[in-house]
Amino acid sequence: MTRKLEGKLGFDRIRSMIEARCSTDYACNRVKEESFSTKADEIRRRLALTDEMRLILMFEEGFPTSGYVDCIPFLEPIGKNASIDLLSMGKLRTTLDTLDKAQTFFKGIKDGVYPNLKRKASRTAKFPEVRERIDTILDRFGEIKDTASDELYDIRRKIKDKELGLSKRTNAILRKAKEDGLADADASVNIRDGRMLIPVSSAKKRLLPGYIYDESASGKTTFIEPAEIVALMGELSELRFAETREISRILRDFSDFLRPFVPDLIAAAEFIGELDFIMAKAYVALDLVAGMPIISEEGLLSLRKARHPILERNLRKEHKQIVPLTINLSPEKHILMISGPNAGGKSVCLKTVGLLQYMFQWGMLIPTSETSELPVFNRIMVSIGDDQSIDNDLSTYSSFLADMKQTLEKADDKTLILIDEFGSGTEPAAGGAIAESILAELDRRGTYGVITTHYTNLKLYASTGNNGVANGAMLFDAQNMAPLFRLEEGLPGNSFAFELARKMGLPEEIVKDAEEKAGQEFVGIERNLRKIVRSRKALDEKLTRIRATDKTLENITDRYQKELQDIKETRRRIIDEAKEEAQRIVKDANAKVENTIRTIKESKADRQATKDARQQLQGFLGALEENRRERDRYLDDKLKTVQQRKDKATERKLRRADPEELKRLLETQAEAARIEAFRKAPLKVGEKVRVKSNGMMGEVTKVSAKSITVIVGNISTKMAPDRVERVTSNEFREAQRKAEKPRQVVDASIAKRRAEFRTELDVRGQRVNEALDNVIKYVDDALMLDVESVRILHGKGTGALREEIQKFVRTIPGVVSVSDEHIQFGGSGVSVVKFR
């Protein structure tokens, strides 16, 4: 029943979207196991965790968004006395790194910020001893260090010495064979399956003590492993076995050391898996531009600017915009009866309410305004679509009645019902009567619901006003005969059946005859409904203009009031400044006059002194006059600025950008930045990657500064980090499933390509990356053309190009073997690739 409900609401697709974002199997299982909750506290906790993670992904940079790998599958066996392997130890180190980064991030966050996630992180233990022990065993590339134990150090030193001695002795035997005429002058040591072979003439093969391993196709050359080398190889093999045994012992000792920590490590791995699960939900929430609604304690279901997430994604692909839905239900009006023309959006409204309510109680953020309120229901019951079936002998209407029987058995005031095309599928009079009786019973019980219908009696039931049912109309452009996909609450909808018939070109006499058969009462009701809609629309437009005018007047009044206050304040300040200036001028003038009189008296009316004193006084008076004029100009400019300041201001914008649209843009940019950061983040052991050149997927087992090691199938290969890209665990699993299915490729130009194909590729003189790219294309063509074997000419040189080519080709599915060519045909300078 749950799967059926999720399928009808579309939540199964939301669940799949979240699962696709998970990096670990633990998180994928959590997505599958998480269920619809009826507890407000649990819903609040789930929503809070997801919303906090959404904000972290949008605004924080220090939180780890990669490095999430599964550790529980190998930790549980260790707790039961199993031993860890090398790859699992690398995964454990990656997990401990991610755990340390997450704990460090939350420790640096202030209290009260991301409180739920911070509390979750604080309950997880730290493991410095484990990390320190791993660092003593593994190097930064994920290999066992020589210094992991004294015994291992001694064994590896002996292996190096033995390999050096073996190489020297083999070359000495080859030189002796050349001197004795047993081998050609240009012969070289040939390595096959780890054996060091000397190519000698078949006629003289008995002269070189040793074991015959192989001979050339012509039979002229025999490859012999010298007896002395066999003994040395045996000693080297013993050392390698000793190395393997010592590594196994080191891993067993580490497992014994790790075993007491296993319960806490499993708890930490579960925490990492929970973060991965919550992060997947947050990523999907960002994709959907979703937010956290309010949990209503008063039984209000109020969706504001709600959008159906799946429909919105589909419309976005077609570069179309969705029309948001606003709907309100309360204990007083708890059932919404939606009516209107076909294909007008009734079913979309119903499914939007059902899907968002289910997402909300599952613990997922929903694409709606964060001021929306939703109650908690004990159950959601739906009757959507046609469940008629030959197997269970159900017709369309029988299926509807079966749904209604089940609904009436369980429905109460904690139930949300969603019924599409209520009562349809049978004779209209009887179907409408039964539907009205069921509606009355659901209304009596206080059941919440959204119902779509075309029945007039149900619209009239909702119009009486003395019950808990309210009408809702899907608006329709009668002039252009096109749906507007907008819900208008409080009004019944019109089917516009006769108008649509006229638009579709039915003869007018048939449409008029239909109107007469429907009866004047029905036609009158429909016409009155249209009049109500037109009157309501005109009234709303008038109210909108009145509100806009009132707001404009209010703004103008506030602006002038503020300007008047500013002018009064400026006037007061100017007068105060003028008084202070006048007092200072009078004081300076009095001092100057007194000084002039004193000068005249002291000079005893000397003509020249008196003249000089008068000139000084005259200059002072002139300066006073100039200061007065400057002050007047300053005051005039000040008053003019105050007067004109608001008149010259730019008119404020009456229309502002939609806050939801700005929020959506911001979150889209944040998501693009996160995707870029995810792609550029350093790779870690245990993460899944895709080889860019051929699309093959594998798992990272070692990471170094300049290269990484990837396991593809059962083959390990080393390559540069920029040759791969990180993929999610879901993509990796999907690729594995597809790889298991046999595929057949048919190409119209296959004959031409077979004719042009050459069984030999020359990459001599090319750099490693260039040569590998050419080899990839060449081997792909060979596999497609079903070629048995090919030769790759790379030359001898230092042997680096040969080693990289052979190592890489061995990872390609369909390759049986890669070996050096016969000594007569190029030896180690040519690689022979054989296919299945």
mmCIF file of N, CA and C in Angstrom, residues 283-369:
data_model
loop_
_atom_site.group_PDB
_atom_site.id
_atom_site.type_symbol
_atom_site.label_atom_id
_atom_site.label_comp_id
_atom_site.label_asym_id
_atom_site.label_seq_id
_atom_site.Cartn_x
_atom_site.Cartn_y
_atom_site.Cartn_z
ATOM 1 N N TYR A 283 21.125 18.147 -1.072
ATOM 2 C CA TYR A 283 21.433 18.411 -2.484
ATOM 3 C C TYR A 283 20.151 18.428 -3.320
ATOM 4 N N VAL A 284 19.260 17.464 -3.079
ATOM 5 C CA VAL A 284 18.003 17.422 -3.823
ATOM 6 C C VAL A 284 17.145 18.633 -3.468
ATOM 7 N N ALA A 285 17.146 19.023 -2.194
ATOM 8 C CA ALA A 285 16.399 20.215 -1.786
ATOM 9 C C ALA A 285 16.904 21.454 -2.526
ATOM 10 N N LEU A 286 18.218 21.555 -2.713
ATOM 11 C CA LEU A 286 18.773 22.679 -3.464
ATOM 12 C C LEU A 286 18.374 22.597 -4.935
ATOM 13 N N ASP A 287 18.352 21.383 -5.479
ATOM 14 C CA ASP A 287 17.909 21.217 -6.868
ATOM 15 C C ASP A 287 16.464 21.693 -7.032
ATOM 16 N N LEU A 288 15.640 21.389 -6.038
ATOM 17 C CA LEU A 288 14.208 21.716 -6.118
ATOM 18 C C LEU A 288 13.906 23.120 -5.610
ATOM 19 N N VAL A 289 14.927 23.848 -5.132
ATOM 20 C CA VAL A 289 14.728 25.168 -4.494
ATOM 21 C C VAL A 289 13.679 25.008 -3.391
ATOM 22 N N ALA A 290 13.948 24.082 -2.467
ATOM 23 C CA ALA A 290 13.003 23.745 -1.407
ATOM 24 C C ALA A 290 13.414 24.401 -0.094
ATOM 25 N N GLY A 291 12.435 24.572 0.786
ATOM 26 C CA GLY A 291 12.679 25.183 2.088
ATOM 27 C C GLY A 291 11.950 24.426 3.186
ATOM 28 N N MET A 292 12.148 24.874 4.416
ATOM 29 C CA MET A 292 11.566 24.207 5.581
ATOM 30 C C MET A 292 10.286 24.921 6.004
ATOM 31 N N PRO A 293 9.130 24.234 5.924
ATOM 32 C CA PRO A 293 7.864 24.868 6.336
ATOM 33 C C PRO A 293 7.702 24.854 7.847
ATOM 34 N N ILE A 294 6.625 25.443 8.309
ATOM 35 C CA ILE A 294 6.303 25.491 9.738
ATOM 36 C C ILE A 294 5.351 24.340 10.057
ATOM 37 N N ILE A 295 5.598 23.660 11.173
ATOM 38 C CA ILE A 295 4.679 22.606 11.621
ATOM 39 C C ILE A 295 3.537 23.274 12.386
ATOM 40 N N SER A 296 2.333 23.149 11.855
ATOM 41 C CA SER A 296 1.176 23.823 12.445
ATOM 42 C C SER A 296 0.625 23.009 13.613
ATOM 43 N N GLU A 297 0.448 23.677 14.735
ATOM 44 C CA GLU A 297 -0.166 23.050 15.905
ATOM 45 C C GLU A 297 -1.670 23.301 15.935
ATOM 46 N N GLU A 298 -2.155 24.203 15.073
ATOM 47 C CA GLU A 298 -3.582 24.571 15.060
ATOM 48 C C GLU A 298 -4.358 23.897 13.940
ATOM 49 N N GLY A 299 -3.727 22.975 13.235
ATOM 50 C CA GLY A 299 -4.434 22.277 12.166
ATOM 51 C C GLY A 299 -4.550 23.064 10.880
ATOM 52 N N LEU A 300 -3.632 23.997 10.647
ATOM 53 C CA LEU A 300 -3.667 24.790 9.412
ATOM 54 C C LEU A 300 -2.836 24.100 8.333
ATOM 55 N N LEU A 301 -3.414 23.985 7.153
ATOM 56 C CA LEU A 301 -2.677 23.534 5.976
ATOM 57 C C LEU A 301 -2.638 24.731 5.028
ATOM 58 N N SER A 302 -1.515 25.426 5.031
ATOM 59 C CA SER A 302 -1.389 26.666 4.260
ATOM 60 C C SER A 302 -0.129 26.586 3.399
ATOM 61 N N LEU A 303 -0.332 26.293 2.125
ATOM 62 C CA LEU A 303 0.772 26.247 1.164
ATOM 63 C C LEU A 303 0.803 27.552 0.391
ATOM 64 N N ARG A 304 1.985 28.218 0.414
ATOM 65 C CA ARG A 304 2.125 29.491 -0.298
ATOM 66 C C ARG A 304 3.201 29.341 -1.373
ATOM 67 N N LYS A 305 2.831 29.649 -2.591
ATOM 68 C CA LYS A 305 3.740 29.543 -3.743
ATOM 69 C C LYS A 305 4.338 28.142 -3.848
ATOM 70 N N ALA A 306 3.480 27.143 -3.669
ATOM 71 C CA ALA A 306 3.921 25.754 -3.755
ATOM 72 C C ALA A 306 4.093 25.344 -5.216
ATOM 73 N N ARG A 307 5.083 24.481 -5.459
ATOM 74 C CA ARG A 307 5.362 24.029 -6.826
ATOM 75 C C ARG A 307 5.517 22.506 -6.813
ATOM 76 N N HIS A 308 4.933 21.853 -7.810
ATOM 77 C CA HIS A 308 5.090 20.407 -7.934
ATOM 78 C C HIS A 308 6.505 20.145 -8.442
ATOM 79 N N PRO A 309 7.365 19.483 -7.659
ATOM 80 C CA PRO A 309 8.787 19.397 -8.014
ATOM 81 C C PRO A 309 9.064 18.656 -9.315
ATOM 82 N N ILE A 310 8.335 17.577 -9.572
ATOM 83 C CA ILE A 310 8.589 16.796 -10.786
ATOM 84 C C ILE A 310 8.102 17.554 -12.011
ATOM 85 N N LEU A 311 6.907 18.153 -11.907
ATOM 86 C CA LEU A 311 6.381 18.941 -13.024
ATOM 87 C C LEU A 311 7.289 20.126 -13.319
ATOM 88 N N GLU A 312 7.810 20.764 -12.276
ATOM 89 C CA GLU A 312 8.679 21.925 -12.485
ATOM 90 C C GLU A 312 9.958 21.530 -13.213
ATOM 91 N N ARG A 313 10.531 20.374 -12.858
ATOM 92 C CA ARG A 313 11.738 19.916 -13.541
ATOM 93 C C ARG A 313 11.468 19.650 -15.018
ATOM 94 N N ASN A 314 10.321 19.042 -15.305
ATOM 95 C CA ASN A 314 9.982 18.755 -16.699
ATOM 96 C C ASN A 314 9.746 20.038 -17.491
ATOM 97 N N LEU A 315 9.063 21.005 -16.874
ATOM 98 C CA LEU A 315 8.808 22.276 -17.564
ATOM 99 C C LEU A 315 10.110 23.040 -17.787
ATOM 100 N N ARG A 316 11.025 22.939 -16.815
ATOM 101 C CA ARG A 316 12.296 23.647 -16.943
ATOM 102 C C ARG A 316 13.080 23.142 -18.155
ATOM 103 N N LYS A 317 12.978 21.836 -18.433
ATOM 104 C CA LYS A 317 13.650 21.297 -19.612
ATOM 105 C C LYS A 317 13.085 21.896 -20.902
ATOM 106 N N GLU A 318 11.809 22.266 -20.860
ATOM 107 C CA GLU A 318 11.163 22.867 -22.024
ATOM 108 C C GLU A 318 11.221 24.396 -21.977
ATOM 109 N N HIS A 319 12.001 24.927 -21.019
ATOM 110 C CA HIS A 319 12.162 26.375 -20.848
ATOM 111 C C HIS A 319 10.811 27.054 -20.570
ATOM 112 N N LYS A 320 10.014 26.390 -19.718
ATOM 113 C CA LYS A 320 8.730 26.946 -19.313
ATOM 114 C C LYS A 320 8.724 27.159 -17.800
ATOM 115 N N GLN A 321 7.834 28.051 -17.366
ATOM 116 C CA GLN A 321 7.719 28.363 -15.943
ATOM 117 C C GLN A 321 6.476 27.711 -15.370
ATOM 118 N N ILE A 322 6.593 27.183 -14.153
ATOM 119 C CA ILE A 322 5.438 26.609 -13.478
ATOM 120 C C ILE A 322 4.644 27.715 -12.792
ATOM 121 N N VAL A 323 3.339 27.523 -12.681
ATOM 122 C CA VAL A 323 2.480 28.488 -11.978
ATOM 123 C C VAL A 323 2.363 28.027 -10.526
ATOM 124 N N PRO A 324 2.877 28.798 -9.554
ATOM 125 C CA PRO A 324 2.825 28.373 -8.143
ATOM 126 C C PRO A 324 1.393 28.267 -7.642
ATOM 127 N N LEU A 325 1.219 27.417 -6.638
ATOM 128 C CA LEU A 325 -0.094 27.158 -6.051
ATOM 129 C C LEU A 325 -0.146 27.711 -4.633
ATOM 130 N N THR A 326 -1.229 28.381 -4.301
ATOM 131 C CA THR A 326 -1.494 28.819 -2.926
ATOM 132 C C THR A 326 -2.824 28.223 -2.502
ATOM 133 N N ILE A 327 -2.810 27.519 -1.382
ATOM 134 C CA ILE A 327 -4.020 26.830 -0.922
ATOM 135 C C ILE A 327 -4.073 26.898 0.594
ATOM 136 N N ASN A 328 -5.276 27.027 1.142
ATOM 137 C CA ASN A 328 -5.451 27.160 2.594
ATOM 138 C C ASN A 328 -6.590 26.268 3.069
ATOM 139 N N LEU A 329 -6.293 25.409 4.069
ATOM 140 C CA LEU A 329 -7.306 24.604 4.738
ATOM 141 C C LEU A 329 -7.163 24.824 6.244
ATOM 142 N N SER A 330 -8.294 24.749 6.943
ATOM 143 C CA SER A 330 -8.301 24.968 8.390
ATOM 144 C C SER A 330 -9.358 24.066 9.009
ATOM 145 N N PRO A 331 -9.403 23.969 10.331
ATOM 146 C CA PRO A 331 -10.453 23.149 10.941
ATOM 147 C C PRO A 331 -11.861 23.605 10.553
ATOM 148 N N GLU A 332 -12.019 24.904 10.261
ATOM 149 C CA GLU A 332 -13.338 25.412 9.870
ATOM 150 C C GLU A 332 -13.660 25.057 8.416
ATOM 151 N N LYS A 333 -12.693 25.222 7.515
ATOM 152 C CA LYS A 333 -12.859 24.876 6.096
ATOM 153 C C LYS A 333 -11.750 23.873 5.753
ATOM 154 N N HIS A 334 -12.076 22.598 5.932
ATOM 155 C CA HIS A 334 -11.032 21.571 5.864
ATOM 156 C C HIS A 334 -11.065 20.752 4.575
ATOM 157 N N ILE A 335 -12.035 20.973 3.715
ATOM 158 C CA ILE A 335 -12.101 20.283 2.425
ATOM 159 C C ILE A 335 -12.215 21.334 1.323
ATOM 160 N N LEU A 336 -11.371 21.226 0.294
ATOM 161 C CA LEU A 336 -11.412 22.135 -0.850
ATOM 162 C C LEU A 336 -11.967 21.378 -2.050
ATOM 163 N N MET A 337 -13.071 21.879 -2.623
ATOM 164 C CA MET A 337 -13.708 21.279 -3.784
ATOM 165 C C MET A 337 -13.291 22.069 -5.020
ATOM 166 N N ILE A 338 -12.365 21.508 -5.815
ATOM 167 C CA ILE A 338 -11.827 22.212 -6.978
ATOM 168 C C ILE A 338 -12.598 21.797 -8.225
ATOM 169 N N SER A 339 -13.064 22.777 -8.982
ATOM 170 C CA SER A 339 -13.760 22.521 -10.242
ATOM 171 C C SER A 339 -13.211 23.459 -11.306
ATOM 172 N N GLY A 340 -13.530 23.158 -12.537
ATOM 173 C CA GLY A 340 -13.025 23.958 -13.641
ATOM 174 C C GLY A 340 -12.929 23.125 -14.904
ATOM 175 N N PRO A 341 -12.426 23.700 -15.982
ATOM 176 C CA PRO A 341 -12.380 22.997 -17.263
ATOM 177 C C PRO A 341 -11.374 21.853 -17.246
ATOM 178 N N ASN A 342 -11.559 20.928 -18.189
ATOM 179 C CA ASN A 342 -10.600 19.831 -18.338
ATOM 180 C C ASN A 342 -9.238 20.379 -18.738
ATOM 181 N N ALA A 343 -8.175 19.707 -18.289
ATOM 182 C CA ALA A 343 -6.787 20.108 -18.567
ATOM 183 C C ALA A 343 -6.493 21.503 -18.048
ATOM 184 N N GLY A 344 -7.223 21.903 -16.995
ATOM 185 C CA GLY A 344 -7.007 23.227 -16.434
ATOM 186 C C GLY A 344 -6.085 23.241 -15.225
ATOM 187 N N GLY A 345 -5.653 22.045 -14.759
ATOM 188 C CA GLY A 345 -4.715 21.989 -13.644
ATOM 189 C C GLY A 345 -5.300 21.483 -12.348
ATOM 190 N N LYS A 346 -6.542 20.958 -12.375
ATOM 191 C CA LYS A 346 -7.161 20.477 -11.128
ATOM 192 C C LYS A 346 -6.362 19.336 -10.505
ATOM 193 N N SER A 347 -6.030 18.346 -11.318
ATOM 194 C CA SER A 347 -5.303 17.179 -10.800
ATOM 195 C C SER A 347 -3.906 17.555 -10.325
ATOM 196 N N VAL A 348 -3.277 18.526 -11.000
ATOM 197 C CA VAL A 348 -1.943 18.974 -10.575
ATOM 198 C C VAL A 348 -2.020 19.595 -9.188
ATOM 199 N N CYS A 349 -3.044 20.410 -8.935
ATOM 200 C CA CYS A 349 -3.222 21.001 -7.600
ATOM 201 C C CYS A 349 -3.362 19.907 -6.549
ATOM 202 N N LEU A 350 -4.199 18.924 -6.846
ATOM 203 C CA LEU A 350 -4.443 17.844 -5.895
ATOM 204 C C LEU A 350 -3.156 17.062 -5.613
ATOM 205 N N LYS A 351 -2.416 16.707 -6.668
ATOM 206 C CA LYS A 351 -1.188 15.932 -6.490
ATOM 207 C C LYS A 351 -0.088 16.757 -5.826
ATOM 208 N N THR A 352 -0.076 18.067 -6.082
ATOM 209 C CA THR A 352 0.919 18.926 -5.429
ATOM 210 C C THR A 352 0.729 18.916 -3.918
ATOM 211 N N VAL A 353 -0.529 19.054 -3.471
ATOM 212 C CA VAL A 353 -0.807 19.021 -2.033
ATOM 213 C C VAL A 353 -0.401 17.679 -1.441
ATOM 214 N N GLY A 354 -0.789 16.574 -2.116
ATOM 215 C CA GLY A 354 -0.469 15.252 -1.595
ATOM 216 C C GLY A 354 1.018 14.977 -1.549
ATOM 217 N N LEU A 355 1.734 15.316 -2.622
ATOM 218 C CA LEU A 355 3.171 15.033 -2.674
ATOM 219 C C LEU A 355 3.932 15.864 -1.648
ATOM 220 N N LEU A 356 3.626 17.155 -1.529
ATOM 221 C CA LEU A 356 4.350 18.000 -0.581
ATOM 222 C C LEU A 356 4.060 17.596 0.863
ATOM 223 N N GLN A 357 2.815 17.188 1.146
ATOM 224 C CA GLN A 357 2.501 16.725 2.501
ATOM 225 C C GLN A 357 3.262 15.449 2.820
ATOM 226 N N TYR A 358 3.378 14.538 1.841
ATOM 227 C CA TYR A 358 4.106 13.285 2.061
ATOM 228 C C TYR A 358 5.599 13.567 2.234
ATOM 229 N N MET A 359 6.158 14.428 1.384
ATOM 230 C CA MET A 359 7.573 14.802 1.518
ATOM 231 C C MET A 359 7.835 15.400 2.891
ATOM 232 N N PHE A 360 6.931 16.270 3.335
ATOM 233 C CA PHE A 360 7.069 16.942 4.629
ATOM 234 C C PHE A 360 7.107 15.929 5.770
ATOM 235 N N GLN A 361 6.191 14.948 5.767
ATOM 236 C CA GLN A 361 6.148 13.985 6.863
ATOM 237 C C GLN A 361 7.199 12.884 6.707
ATOM 238 N N TRP A 362 7.840 12.801 5.535
ATOM 239 C CA TRP A 362 8.978 11.892 5.344
ATOM 240 C C TRP A 362 10.263 12.539 5.853
ATOM 241 N N GLY A 363 10.233 13.864 6.010
ATOM 242 C CA GLY A 363 11.412 14.582 6.506
ATOM 243 C C GLY A 363 12.174 15.298 5.428
ATOM 244 N N MET A 364 11.495 15.624 4.310
ATOM 245 C CA MET A 364 12.144 16.287 3.177
ATOM 246 C C MET A 364 11.650 17.713 3.064
ATOM 247 N N LEU A 365 12.588 18.637 2.771
ATOM 248 C CA LEU A 365 12.195 20.018 2.525
ATOM 249 C C LEU A 365 11.327 20.078 1.271
ATOM 250 N N ILE A 366 10.436 21.054 1.206
ATOM 251 C CA ILE A 366 9.466 21.090 0.111
ATOM 252 C C ILE A 366 9.595 22.407 -0.663
ATOM 253 N N PRO A 367 9.315 22.376 -1.987
ATOM 254 C CA PRO A 367 9.424 23.585 -2.821
ATOM 255 C C PRO A 367 8.235 24.512 -2.624
ATOM 256 N N THR A 368 8.318 25.315 -1.602
ATOM 257 C CA THR A 368 7.261 26.267 -1.279
ATOM 258 C C THR A 368 7.861 27.371 -0.434
ATOM 259 N N SER A 369 7.111 28.409 -0.202
ATOM 260 C CA SER A 369 7.575 29.483 0.676
ATOM 261 C C SER A 369 7.770 28.938 2.090
#
